Short mmCIF file of C-alpha atoms in Angstrom, two decimals:
data_model
loop_
_atom_site.label_atom_id
_atom_site.label_comp_id
_atom_site.label_asym_id
_atom_site.label_seq_id
_atom_site.Cartn_x
_atom_site.Cartn_y
_atom_site.Cartn_z
CA MET A 547 -36.85 4.01 -3.50
CA LYS A 548 -34.64 3.44 -0.46
CA ARG A 549 -31.25 4.62 0.75
CA VAL A 550 -28.64 2.12 1.88
CA MET A 551 -25.58 2.93 3.98
CA LEU A 552 -22.35 0.97 3.59
CA THR A 553 -19.43 0.77 6.02
CA VAL A 554 -16.43 0.44 3.72
CA ALA A 555 -12.92 -0.81 4.52
CA TYR A 556 -10.10 -0.64 2.01
CA ASP A 557 -6.37 -0.76 1.47
CA GLY A 558 -5.76 2.49 -0.39
CA THR A 559 -2.34 1.53 -1.76
CA ASN A 560 -3.47 0.80 -5.32
CA TYR A 561 -6.12 3.52 -5.61
CA HIS A 562 -6.11 7.20 -6.48
CA GLY A 563 -8.14 8.03 -3.40
CA TRP A 564 -11.87 7.81 -2.86
CA GLN A 565 -13.21 10.28 -5.39
CA LEU A 566 -13.63 9.59 -9.11
CA GLN A 567 -10.44 10.48 -10.99
CA SER A 568 -9.56 10.81 -14.67
CA ASN A 569 -5.99 9.60 -14.12
CA GLY A 570 -6.56 6.40 -12.17
CA ILE A 571 -8.98 4.03 -10.48
CA SER A 572 -10.69 5.12 -7.25
CA ILE A 573 -12.67 3.42 -4.48
CA GLU A 574 -15.83 5.27 -5.56
CA GLU A 575 -15.44 4.03 -9.14
CA VAL A 576 -15.16 0.41 -8.04
CA LEU A 577 -18.21 0.64 -5.77
CA ASN A 578 -20.29 2.31 -8.48
CA ARG A 579 -19.35 -0.37 -11.00
CA CYS A 580 -20.07 -3.31 -8.68
CA LEU A 581 -23.39 -1.89 -7.49
CA THR A 582 -24.49 -1.10 -11.04
CA GLU A 583 -23.65 -4.66 -12.13
CA LEU A 584 -25.44 -6.13 -9.11
CA LEU A 585 -28.62 -4.04 -9.34
CA LYS A 586 -28.84 -3.63 -13.14
CA GLU A 587 -29.45 0.08 -12.62
CA PRO A 588 -27.05 3.05 -12.61
CA VAL A 589 -25.71 3.69 -9.10
CA GLN A 590 -23.54 6.49 -7.77
CA VAL A 591 -22.48 6.34 -4.14
CA ILE A 592 -22.06 9.37 -1.89
CA GLY A 593 -19.02 9.04 0.35
CA ALA A 594 -18.65 10.57 3.80
CA SER A 595 -14.91 11.15 3.43
CA ARG A 596 -12.95 11.68 0.22
CA THR A 597 -9.70 10.10 1.34
CA ASP A 598 -6.51 10.84 -0.60
CA SER A 599 -4.46 8.51 -2.75
CA GLY A 600 -2.76 5.89 -0.57
CA VAL A 601 -4.89 6.53 2.54
CA HIS A 602 -6.59 3.48 4.06
CA ALA A 603 -9.97 3.06 5.77
CA PHE A 604 -11.50 0.69 8.27
CA GLY A 605 -14.80 2.51 8.51
CA ASN A 606 -15.54 4.99 5.73
CA ILE A 607 -19.21 5.52 4.97
CA ALA A 608 -21.08 5.59 1.68
CA VAL A 609 -24.78 5.75 0.79
CA PHE A 610 -26.68 5.05 -2.41
CA ASP A 611 -30.28 4.96 -3.57
CA THR A 612 -31.94 1.99 -5.19
CA GLN A 613 -35.30 0.51 -6.07
CA ALA A 614 -34.05 -3.02 -5.48
CA ARG A 615 -35.92 -5.22 -3.02
CA ILE A 616 -32.74 -6.59 -1.47
CA PRO A 617 -32.83 -5.99 2.31
CA GLY A 618 -30.38 -3.32 3.43
CA ASP A 619 -28.35 -5.69 5.61
CA LYS A 620 -27.79 -8.12 2.71
CA PHE A 621 -25.92 -5.74 0.43
CA SER A 622 -22.67 -6.35 2.27
CA TYR A 623 -22.80 -10.06 1.41
CA ALA A 624 -23.73 -9.49 -2.23
CA LEU A 625 -21.09 -6.82 -2.79
CA ASN A 626 -18.25 -8.66 -1.10
CA GLN A 627 -18.63 -11.43 -3.66
CA ARG A 628 -17.90 -8.92 -6.43
CA LEU A 629 -15.40 -6.51 -4.92
CA PRO A 630 -11.60 -6.91 -5.19
CA GLU A 631 -9.98 -8.30 -2.07
CA ASP A 632 -8.55 -4.91 -1.04
CA ILE A 633 -12.07 -3.45 -0.64
CA ARG A 634 -14.69 -4.91 1.71
CA ILE A 635 -18.12 -3.89 3.02
CA ARG A 636 -18.09 -4.35 6.79
CA GLY A 637 -21.78 -3.68 7.20
CA SER A 638 -24.85 -2.36 5.39
CA ARG A 639 -28.25 -1.08 6.46
CA GLU A 640 -31.17 0.95 5.23
CA VAL A 641 -31.36 4.58 6.41
CA LEU A 642 -33.78 7.43 5.88
CA LEU A 643 -33.81 8.95 2.39
CA THR A 644 -32.91 12.28 4.00
CA PHE A 645 -29.69 10.96 5.55
CA HIS A 646 -26.56 12.42 3.95
CA PRO A 647 -23.18 11.42 5.43
CA ARG A 648 -21.48 14.76 4.67
CA LYS A 649 -24.38 16.91 5.89
CA THR A 650 -24.98 15.14 9.19
CA ASP A 651 -23.19 15.83 12.46
CA SER A 652 -20.60 13.13 13.07
CA ILE A 653 -17.54 12.16 15.07
CA LYS A 654 -14.72 11.05 12.81
CA THR A 655 -11.66 9.16 14.05
CA TYR A 656 -8.30 8.72 12.32
CA GLU A 657 -5.13 6.86 13.24
CA TYR A 658 -1.66 7.69 11.98
CA ARG A 659 0.95 4.95 12.44
CA ILE A 660 4.68 5.59 12.69
CA LEU A 661 7.25 2.80 12.63
CA ASN A 662 10.00 4.04 14.92
CA GLU A 663 12.97 1.67 14.86
CA GLU A 664 16.45 1.44 13.38
CA PHE A 665 15.52 -0.09 10.02
CA PRO A 666 12.36 -0.15 7.85
CA ASN A 667 10.11 -3.21 8.09
CA PRO A 668 8.95 -4.30 4.61
CA VAL A 669 5.85 -5.98 6.07
CA LYS A 670 4.67 -2.65 7.49
CA ARG A 671 5.81 -0.35 4.69
CA LEU A 672 2.31 0.13 3.21
CA TYR A 673 0.55 0.94 6.49
CA SER A 674 2.97 3.08 8.48
CA HIS A 675 5.49 5.87 8.04
CA PHE A 676 9.05 4.92 8.95
CA THR A 677 11.51 7.11 10.83
CA TYR A 678 14.69 6.02 12.62
CA LEU A 679 14.85 9.28 14.59
CA PRO A 680 13.95 8.65 18.25
CA LEU A 681 10.49 9.99 19.09
CA ASP A 682 9.40 10.97 22.59
CA GLU A 683 5.71 10.09 22.83
CA LYS A 684 5.38 11.96 26.14
CA LYS A 685 6.37 15.23 24.47
CA MET A 686 4.14 14.42 21.50
CA ASN A 687 1.18 13.96 23.86
CA GLU A 688 1.97 17.27 25.54
CA GLY A 689 1.91 18.97 22.15
CA ALA A 690 -1.28 17.15 21.10
CA LYS A 691 -3.21 18.59 24.06
CA PHE A 692 -3.01 22.07 22.52
CA LEU A 693 -5.04 20.82 19.54
CA ILE A 694 -8.06 19.73 21.57
CA GLY A 695 -11.07 22.04 21.38
CA GLU A 696 -12.36 24.48 18.79
CA HIS A 697 -9.56 26.29 16.95
CA ASP A 698 -8.70 27.88 13.65
CA PHE A 699 -6.60 25.14 12.03
CA LYS A 700 -5.41 27.20 9.06
CA SER A 701 -1.79 26.33 9.90
CA PHE A 702 -2.72 22.64 9.59
CA CYS A 703 -4.49 22.92 6.24
CA SER A 704 -3.14 22.52 2.71
CA VAL A 705 -2.78 25.86 0.95
CA ASN A 706 -4.81 24.42 -1.95
CA ALA A 707 -7.90 23.78 0.19
CA GLN A 708 -11.03 25.68 -0.77
CA VAL A 709 -13.17 26.01 2.33
CA GLU A 710 -15.38 28.72 3.80
CA SER A 711 -13.91 28.32 7.28
CA THR A 712 -10.79 26.70 8.72
CA VAL A 713 -12.29 26.46 12.22
CA ARG A 714 -12.73 22.88 13.40
CA THR A 715 -13.30 21.05 16.70
CA ILE A 716 -11.04 18.26 17.94
CA TYR A 717 -12.49 16.09 20.71
CA SER A 718 -9.41 14.00 21.47
CA CYS A 719 -5.83 13.61 20.29
CA GLU A 720 -3.35 11.22 21.87
CA VAL A 721 -0.19 9.32 21.05
CA GLN A 722 0.38 5.74 22.18
CA ARG A 723 3.37 3.46 21.74
CA GLU A 724 2.72 -0.11 20.61
CA GLY A 725 6.11 -1.78 20.62
CA THR A 726 8.16 -0.03 17.95
CA GLU A 727 5.11 1.75 16.53
CA LEU A 728 3.64 5.07 17.60
CA VAL A 729 -0.05 5.60 16.95
CA ILE A 730 -1.57 9.08 16.78
CA ARG A 731 -5.33 8.75 17.31
CA ILE A 732 -7.45 11.82 16.70
CA SER A 733 -11.23 12.38 16.77
CA GLY A 734 -13.12 15.45 15.67
CA GLY A 735 -16.26 16.84 14.14
CA GLY A 736 -14.51 17.36 10.81
CA PHE A 737 -11.10 17.83 9.26
CA LEU A 738 -9.52 20.09 6.66
CA TYR A 739 -7.63 18.88 3.59
CA ASN A 740 -4.42 17.12 4.77
CA MET A 741 -5.10 18.29 8.34
CA VAL A 742 -4.42 14.97 10.06
CA ARG A 743 -1.25 14.34 8.05
CA ILE A 744 0.06 17.83 8.87
CA ILE A 745 -0.75 17.28 12.55
CA ALA A 746 1.14 13.97 12.38
CA GLY A 747 4.13 15.63 10.70
CA THR A 748 4.14 18.40 13.30
CA LEU A 749 3.88 16.04 16.29
CA MET A 750 6.78 14.02 14.89
CA GLU A 751 8.85 17.23 14.87
CA VAL A 752 7.89 17.67 18.53
CA GLY A 753 8.82 14.07 19.25
CA ASN A 754 12.26 14.34 17.67
CA GLY A 755 13.05 17.58 19.52
CA LYS A 756 12.82 20.09 16.68
CA TYR A 757 9.89 21.85 18.38
CA PRO A 758 9.02 22.02 22.09
CA PRO A 759 5.48 20.81 22.88
CA GLU A 760 4.22 24.37 23.53
CA ALA A 761 5.18 25.33 19.97
CA VAL A 762 1.96 23.65 18.84
CA ALA A 763 -0.02 26.47 20.46
CA ASP A 764 2.13 29.04 18.64
CA ILE A 765 1.60 27.21 15.33
CA LEU A 766 -2.16 27.40 15.81
CA LYS A 767 -1.98 31.13 16.52
CA ALA A 768 0.17 31.77 13.45
CA LYS A 769 -2.56 30.66 11.00
CA GLU A 770 0.15 30.04 8.40
CA ARG A 771 0.83 26.69 6.76
CA THR A 772 4.58 27.39 6.80
CA ALA A 773 4.51 27.52 10.62
CA ALA A 774 3.60 23.83 10.96
CA GLY A 775 5.60 20.71 10.22
CA PRO A 776 5.66 18.68 7.00
CA THR A 777 2.71 16.72 5.62
CA ALA A 778 3.26 13.12 6.68
CA PRO A 779 3.00 10.46 3.92
CA ALA A 780 -0.45 9.09 3.12
CA ARG A 781 0.36 5.42 3.77
CA GLY A 782 0.45 5.87 7.55
CA LEU A 783 -3.12 7.21 7.70
CA THR A 784 -6.26 5.15 8.27
CA LEU A 785 -9.82 6.41 8.66
CA ILE A 786 -10.98 4.30 11.60
CA SER A 787 -14.64 5.17 12.17
CA TYR A 788 -17.61 7.46 11.90
CA GLU A 789 -20.26 7.97 14.56
CA PHE A 790 -23.57 9.60 13.66
CA PRO A 791 -25.53 10.62 16.78
CA GLU A 792 -28.58 11.17 14.56
CA LEU A 793 -28.80 7.44 13.87
CA LYS A 794 -29.23 6.71 17.60
CA GLU A 795 -27.26 3.49 17.41
CA SER A 796 -25.92 1.55 20.36
CA PRO A 797 -22.22 2.08 21.22
CA GLU A 798 -21.45 -1.41 19.88
CA ARG A 799 -22.99 -0.61 16.52
CA GLN A 800 -21.49 2.86 16.30
CA GLU A 801 -18.00 1.47 16.75
CA ILE A 802 -18.06 -0.01 13.22
CA LEU A 803 -19.54 3.06 11.54
#
């Protein structure tokens, strides 16, 4: 028996999120089906992040166990021949049987894209959130600085979340303008349900002048979901990467995890 880790990229537009669902097809369901067909044995993957419906990924992580003799680094080639074109394996490798992507310390990075121009762009409608309201990225960056560090992020968590603690650590959070797009890039040790999308919605309110940048600190202190801004739409969110210090990979290799 061996455990194989997959780096998975997908366009989440046509899927009901990562996790198995009774009301629609999910990324997990497709991976399970393709692996089972390939290996002729029942396979169930374990995902690092259970992304929501419509959220995209460039570097989500999944592991599975198999008795197959296929080398770990060859699974990406075999699977990509069977997967639909909106899901791809960007890399595969064998890991220790004890490695579990949700029980291992990691650094997780997300990007939220905002199209900020006068009219919507149909080419970008599936991968960014559109707003015609002018956004001041300097003020958004000032507000984002209050999020860095260890805080209780209860104000930035969906009220439906069932977690033991709402304390999380954010390592970096910054806003960059790329032409008519604003990109919020945030890295942390873990995130609460809808946390990144609520942060994005709140920073947009800072950018359009509804809140001053220092209001972000007050929102954190409030520990009330109603204190923060709206939950930004899923389509603007992409899970960029995972880094697992335990795997002791080189920086070049970690960048695609």
